[in-house]
N, CA, C and O of each residue as an XYZ file, in Angstrom:
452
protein
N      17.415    -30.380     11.409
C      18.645    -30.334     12.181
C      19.670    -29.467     11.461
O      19.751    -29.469     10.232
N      20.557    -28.626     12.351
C      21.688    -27.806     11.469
C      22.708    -28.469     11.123
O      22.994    -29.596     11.528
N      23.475    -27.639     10.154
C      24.509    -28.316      9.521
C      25.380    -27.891      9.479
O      26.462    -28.449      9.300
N      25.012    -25.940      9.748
C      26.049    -25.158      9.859
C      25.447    -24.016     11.070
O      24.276    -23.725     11.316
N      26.700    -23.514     11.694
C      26.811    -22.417     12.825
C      27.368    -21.542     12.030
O      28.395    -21.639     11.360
N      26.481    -20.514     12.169
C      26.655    -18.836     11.621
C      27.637    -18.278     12.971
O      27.165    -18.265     14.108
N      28.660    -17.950     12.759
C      29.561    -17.164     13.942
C      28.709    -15.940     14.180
O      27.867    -15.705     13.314
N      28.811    -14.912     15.482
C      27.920    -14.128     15.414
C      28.562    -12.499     15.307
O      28.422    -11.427     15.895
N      29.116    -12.899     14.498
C      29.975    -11.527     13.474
C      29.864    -11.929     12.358
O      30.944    -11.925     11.767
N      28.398    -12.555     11.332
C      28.089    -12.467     10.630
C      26.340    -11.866     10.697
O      25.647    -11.865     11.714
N      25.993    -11.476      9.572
C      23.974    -10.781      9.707
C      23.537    -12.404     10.690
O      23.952    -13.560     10.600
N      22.631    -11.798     11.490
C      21.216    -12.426     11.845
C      20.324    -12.721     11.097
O      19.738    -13.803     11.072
N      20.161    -11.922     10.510
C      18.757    -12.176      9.607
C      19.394    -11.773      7.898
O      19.781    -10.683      7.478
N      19.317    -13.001      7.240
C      20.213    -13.085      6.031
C      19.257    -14.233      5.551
O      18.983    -15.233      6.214
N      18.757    -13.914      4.203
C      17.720    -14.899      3.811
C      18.479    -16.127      3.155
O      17.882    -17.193      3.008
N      19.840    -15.965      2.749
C      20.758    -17.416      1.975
C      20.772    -18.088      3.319
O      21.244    -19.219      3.197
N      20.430    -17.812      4.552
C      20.910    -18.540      5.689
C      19.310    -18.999      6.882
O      19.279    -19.498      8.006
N      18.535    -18.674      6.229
C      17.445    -18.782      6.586
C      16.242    -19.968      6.462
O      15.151    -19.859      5.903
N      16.891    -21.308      7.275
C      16.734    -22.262      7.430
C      16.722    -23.071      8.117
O      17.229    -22.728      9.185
N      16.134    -24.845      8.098
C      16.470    -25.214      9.694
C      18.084    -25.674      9.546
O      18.787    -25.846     10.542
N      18.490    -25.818      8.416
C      19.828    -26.002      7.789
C      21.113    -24.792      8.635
O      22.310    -24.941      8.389
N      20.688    -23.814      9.471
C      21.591    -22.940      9.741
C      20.820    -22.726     11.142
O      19.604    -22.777     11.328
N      22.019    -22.430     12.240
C      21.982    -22.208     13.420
C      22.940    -20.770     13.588
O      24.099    -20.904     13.195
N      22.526    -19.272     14.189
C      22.978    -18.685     14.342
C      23.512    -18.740     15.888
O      22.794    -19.386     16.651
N      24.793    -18.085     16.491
C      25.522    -18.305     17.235
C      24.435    -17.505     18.322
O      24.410    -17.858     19.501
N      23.491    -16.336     17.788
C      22.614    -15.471     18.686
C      21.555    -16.194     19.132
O      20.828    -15.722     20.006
N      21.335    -17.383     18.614
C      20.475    -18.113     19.397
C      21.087    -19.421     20.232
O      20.260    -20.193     20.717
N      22.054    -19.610     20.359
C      22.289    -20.220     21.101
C      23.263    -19.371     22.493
O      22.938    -19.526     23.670
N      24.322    -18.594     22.110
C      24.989    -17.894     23.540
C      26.126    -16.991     22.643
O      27.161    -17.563     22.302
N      25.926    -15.698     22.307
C      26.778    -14.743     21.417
C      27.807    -14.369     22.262
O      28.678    -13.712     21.691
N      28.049    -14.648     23.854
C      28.665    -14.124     24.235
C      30.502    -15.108     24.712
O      31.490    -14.905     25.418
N      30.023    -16.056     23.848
C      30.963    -17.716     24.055
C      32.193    -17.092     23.114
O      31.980    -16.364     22.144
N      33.496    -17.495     23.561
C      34.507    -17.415     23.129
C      35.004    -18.368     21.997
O      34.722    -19.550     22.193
N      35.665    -18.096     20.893
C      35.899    -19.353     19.948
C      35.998    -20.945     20.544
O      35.227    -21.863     20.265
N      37.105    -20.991     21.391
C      37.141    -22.172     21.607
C      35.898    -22.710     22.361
O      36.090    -23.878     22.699
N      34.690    -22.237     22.732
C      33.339    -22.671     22.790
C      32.488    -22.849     21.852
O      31.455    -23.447     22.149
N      32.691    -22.361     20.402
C      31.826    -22.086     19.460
C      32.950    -23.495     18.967
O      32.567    -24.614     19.310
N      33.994    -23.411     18.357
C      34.487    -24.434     18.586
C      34.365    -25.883     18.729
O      34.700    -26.722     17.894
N      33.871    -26.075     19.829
C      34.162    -27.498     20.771
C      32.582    -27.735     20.407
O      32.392    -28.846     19.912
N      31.142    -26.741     20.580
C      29.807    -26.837     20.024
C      30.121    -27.348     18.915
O      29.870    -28.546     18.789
N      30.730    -26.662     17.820
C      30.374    -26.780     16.707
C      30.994    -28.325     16.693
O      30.020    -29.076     16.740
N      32.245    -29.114     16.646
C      32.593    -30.311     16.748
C      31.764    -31.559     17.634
O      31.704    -32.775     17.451
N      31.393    -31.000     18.278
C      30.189    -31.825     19.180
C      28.499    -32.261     18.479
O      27.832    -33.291     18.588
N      28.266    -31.092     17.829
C      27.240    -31.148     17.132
C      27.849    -31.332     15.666
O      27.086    -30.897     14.804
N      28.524    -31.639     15.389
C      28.682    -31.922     13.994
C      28.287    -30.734     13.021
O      27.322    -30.666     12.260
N      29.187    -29.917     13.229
C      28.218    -28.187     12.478
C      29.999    -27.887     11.503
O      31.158    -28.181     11.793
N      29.482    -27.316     10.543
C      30.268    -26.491      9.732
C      30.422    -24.646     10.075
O      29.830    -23.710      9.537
N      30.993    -24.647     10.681
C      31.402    -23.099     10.977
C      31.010    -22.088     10.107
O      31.420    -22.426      8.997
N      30.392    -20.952     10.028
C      30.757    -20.096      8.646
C      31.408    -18.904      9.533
O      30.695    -18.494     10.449
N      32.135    -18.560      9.438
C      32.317    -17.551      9.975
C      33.408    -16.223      9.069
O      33.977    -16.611      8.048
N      33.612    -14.788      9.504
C      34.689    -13.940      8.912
C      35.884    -13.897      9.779
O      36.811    -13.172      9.415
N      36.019    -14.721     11.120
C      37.447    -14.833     11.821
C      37.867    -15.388     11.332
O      37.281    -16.333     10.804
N      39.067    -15.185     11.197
C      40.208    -15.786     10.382
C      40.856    -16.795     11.635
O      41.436    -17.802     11.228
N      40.797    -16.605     13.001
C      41.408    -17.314     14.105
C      40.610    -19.020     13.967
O      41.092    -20.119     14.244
N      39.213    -18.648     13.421
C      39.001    -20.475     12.529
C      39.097    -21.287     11.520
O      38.808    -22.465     11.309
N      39.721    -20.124     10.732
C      40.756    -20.956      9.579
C      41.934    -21.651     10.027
O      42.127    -22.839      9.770
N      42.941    -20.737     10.873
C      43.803    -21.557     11.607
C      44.026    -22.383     12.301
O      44.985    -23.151     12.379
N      43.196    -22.284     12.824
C      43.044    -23.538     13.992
C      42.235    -24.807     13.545
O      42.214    -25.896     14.118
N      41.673    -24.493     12.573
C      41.251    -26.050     11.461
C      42.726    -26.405     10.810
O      42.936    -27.553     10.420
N      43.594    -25.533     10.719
C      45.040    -26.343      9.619
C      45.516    -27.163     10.681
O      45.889    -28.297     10.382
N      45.602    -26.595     12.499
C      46.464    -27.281     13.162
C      46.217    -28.421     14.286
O      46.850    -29.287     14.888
N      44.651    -27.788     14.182
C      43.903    -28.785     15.127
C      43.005    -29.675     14.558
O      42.708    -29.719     13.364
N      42.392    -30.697     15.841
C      41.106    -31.781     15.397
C      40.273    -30.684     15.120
O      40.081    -29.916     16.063
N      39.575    -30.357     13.733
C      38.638    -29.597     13.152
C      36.931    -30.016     13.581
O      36.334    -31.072     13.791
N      36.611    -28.749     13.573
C      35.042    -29.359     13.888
C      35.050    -29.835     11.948
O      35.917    -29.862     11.075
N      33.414    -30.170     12.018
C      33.415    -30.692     10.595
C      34.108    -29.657      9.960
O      35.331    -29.692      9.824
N      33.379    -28.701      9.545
C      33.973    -27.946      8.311
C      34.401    -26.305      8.639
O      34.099    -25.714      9.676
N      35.136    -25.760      7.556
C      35.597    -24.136      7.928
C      34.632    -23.974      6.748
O      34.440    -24.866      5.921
N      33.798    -22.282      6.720
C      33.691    -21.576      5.812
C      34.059    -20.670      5.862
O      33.583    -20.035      6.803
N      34.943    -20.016      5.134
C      35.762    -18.452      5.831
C      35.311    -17.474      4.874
O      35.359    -17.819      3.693
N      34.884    -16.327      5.145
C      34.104    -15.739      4.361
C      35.057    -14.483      4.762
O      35.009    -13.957      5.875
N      36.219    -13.928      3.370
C      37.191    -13.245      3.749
C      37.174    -12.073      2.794
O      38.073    -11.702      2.041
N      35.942    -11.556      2.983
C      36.230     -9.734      2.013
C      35.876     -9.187      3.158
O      35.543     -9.717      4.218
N      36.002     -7.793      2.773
C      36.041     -6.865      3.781
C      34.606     -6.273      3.901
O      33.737     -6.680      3.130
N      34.348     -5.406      4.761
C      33.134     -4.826      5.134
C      32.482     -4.281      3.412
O      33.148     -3.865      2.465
N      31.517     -4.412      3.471
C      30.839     -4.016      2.441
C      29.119     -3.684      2.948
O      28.591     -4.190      3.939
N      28.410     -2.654      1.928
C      26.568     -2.668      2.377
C      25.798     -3.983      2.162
O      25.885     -4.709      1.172
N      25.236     -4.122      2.956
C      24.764     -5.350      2.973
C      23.992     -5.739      1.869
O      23.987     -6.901      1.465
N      23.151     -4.574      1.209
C      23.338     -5.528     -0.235
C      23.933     -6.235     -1.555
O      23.493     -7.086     -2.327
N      25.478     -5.290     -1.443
C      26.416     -5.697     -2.236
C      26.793     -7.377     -1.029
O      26.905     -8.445     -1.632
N      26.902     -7.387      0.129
C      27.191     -8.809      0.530
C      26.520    -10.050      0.356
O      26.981    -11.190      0.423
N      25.150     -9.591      0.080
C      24.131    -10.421      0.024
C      24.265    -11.341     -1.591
O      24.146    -12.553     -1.772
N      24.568    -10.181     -2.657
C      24.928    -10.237     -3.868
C      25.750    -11.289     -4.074
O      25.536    -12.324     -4.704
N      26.828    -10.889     -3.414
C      28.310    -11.727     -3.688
C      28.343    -13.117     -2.997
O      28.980    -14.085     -3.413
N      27.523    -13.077     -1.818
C      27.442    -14.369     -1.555
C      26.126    -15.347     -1.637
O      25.989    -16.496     -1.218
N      25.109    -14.395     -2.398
C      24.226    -15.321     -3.147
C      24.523    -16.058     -4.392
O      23.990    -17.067     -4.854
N      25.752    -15.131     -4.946
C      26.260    -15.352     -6.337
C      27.270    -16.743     -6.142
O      27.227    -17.639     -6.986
N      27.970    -16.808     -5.220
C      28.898    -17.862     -4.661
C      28.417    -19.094     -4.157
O      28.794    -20.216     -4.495
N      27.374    -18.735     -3.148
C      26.672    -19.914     -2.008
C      26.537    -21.397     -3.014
O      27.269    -22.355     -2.767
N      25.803    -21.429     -3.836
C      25.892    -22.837     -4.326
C      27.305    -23.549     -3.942
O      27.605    -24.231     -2.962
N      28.001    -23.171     -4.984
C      29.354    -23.664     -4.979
C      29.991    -24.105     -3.545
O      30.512    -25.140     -3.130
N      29.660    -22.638     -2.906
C      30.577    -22.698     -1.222
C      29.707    -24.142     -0.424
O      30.394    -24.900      0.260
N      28.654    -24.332     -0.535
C      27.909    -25.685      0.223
C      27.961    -26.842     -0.800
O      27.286    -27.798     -0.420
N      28.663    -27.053     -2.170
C      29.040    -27.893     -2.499
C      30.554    -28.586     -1.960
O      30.944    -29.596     -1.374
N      31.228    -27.077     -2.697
C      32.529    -27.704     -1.790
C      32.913    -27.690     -0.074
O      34.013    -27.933      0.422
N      31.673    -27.337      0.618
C      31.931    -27.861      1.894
C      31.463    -28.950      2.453
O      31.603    -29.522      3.534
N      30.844    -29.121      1.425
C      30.705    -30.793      1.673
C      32.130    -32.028      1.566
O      32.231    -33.116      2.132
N      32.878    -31.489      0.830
C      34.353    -32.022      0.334
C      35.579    -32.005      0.979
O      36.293    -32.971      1.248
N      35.794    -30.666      1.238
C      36.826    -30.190      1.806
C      36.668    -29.535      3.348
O      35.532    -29.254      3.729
N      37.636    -29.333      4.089
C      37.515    -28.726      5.418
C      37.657    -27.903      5.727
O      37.574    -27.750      6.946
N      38.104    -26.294      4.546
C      38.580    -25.246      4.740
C      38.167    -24.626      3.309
O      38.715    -25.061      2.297
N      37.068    -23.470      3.221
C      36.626    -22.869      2.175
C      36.882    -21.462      2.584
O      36.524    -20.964      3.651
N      37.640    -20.779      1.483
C      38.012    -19.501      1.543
C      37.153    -18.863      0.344
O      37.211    -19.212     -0.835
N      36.084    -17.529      1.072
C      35.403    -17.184      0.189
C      35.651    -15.693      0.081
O      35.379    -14.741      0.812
N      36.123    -15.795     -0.822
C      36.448    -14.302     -1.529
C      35.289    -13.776     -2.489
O      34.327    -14.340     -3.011
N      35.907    -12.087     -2.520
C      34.185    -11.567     -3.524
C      34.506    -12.037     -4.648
O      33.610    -11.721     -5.431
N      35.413    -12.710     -5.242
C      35.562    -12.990     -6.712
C      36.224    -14.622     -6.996
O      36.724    -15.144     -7.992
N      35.998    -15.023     -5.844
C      36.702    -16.438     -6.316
C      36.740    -16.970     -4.749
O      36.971    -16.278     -3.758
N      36.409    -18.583     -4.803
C      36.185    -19.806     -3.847
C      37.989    -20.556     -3.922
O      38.806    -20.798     -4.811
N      37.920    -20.691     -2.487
C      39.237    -21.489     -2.510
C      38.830    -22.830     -1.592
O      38.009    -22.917     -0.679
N      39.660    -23.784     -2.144
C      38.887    -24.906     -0.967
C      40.395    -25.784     -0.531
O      41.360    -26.032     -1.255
N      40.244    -26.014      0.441
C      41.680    -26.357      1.172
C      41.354    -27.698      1.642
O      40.212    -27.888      2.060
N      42.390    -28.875      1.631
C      41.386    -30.372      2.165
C      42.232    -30.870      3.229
O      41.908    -31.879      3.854
């Protein structure tokens, strides 16, 4: 069963995410607007990962689905991304287990509760 929804403005095929542990947004309906990915993800009990920043906010002000992962550097080649967030990922699925708002930068984890 998943635990987390990959937004689908993150890779498809990404091996840190390549599990029954992760549900990408392309297999279920890529063409759904946040507040559908949203209301799924709170329904199913899913942790978001996503690079919109419009679901960081709306976890500070609203009923949050379970969890935010905000994954906030900028475009980079996908193997420098793969790098930085293979180098991070432990940590980022520890503390999203904790907290409700993880800000992941290429050089440092922020966790918001």
């Amino acid at each position: 069963m998943a635990l987390y929804l990959i937004d689908v403005n993150l890779p498809y095929y990404f091996s840190l995410w390549n599990s029954a542990d992760y549900l990408h947004q392309k297999d279920i309906d890529d063409t759904w607007p946040d507040a559908q990915i949203w209301d799924y993800a709170r329904e199913n009990n899913l942790t978001i990962i996503t690079k919109d920043a419009d679901f960081s906010n709306k976890i500070l002000l609203r009923e949050p689905p379970r969890r935010i992962v905000h994954i906030r550097f900028g475009n980079m080649k996908m193997k420098q991304f793969h790098e930085v967030l293979a180098r991070l990922w432990p940590e980022v699925l520890h503390l999203s287990t904790h907290y409700k708002l993880i800000n992941v930068f290429e050089n440092r984890i922020e966790a918001i509760n």
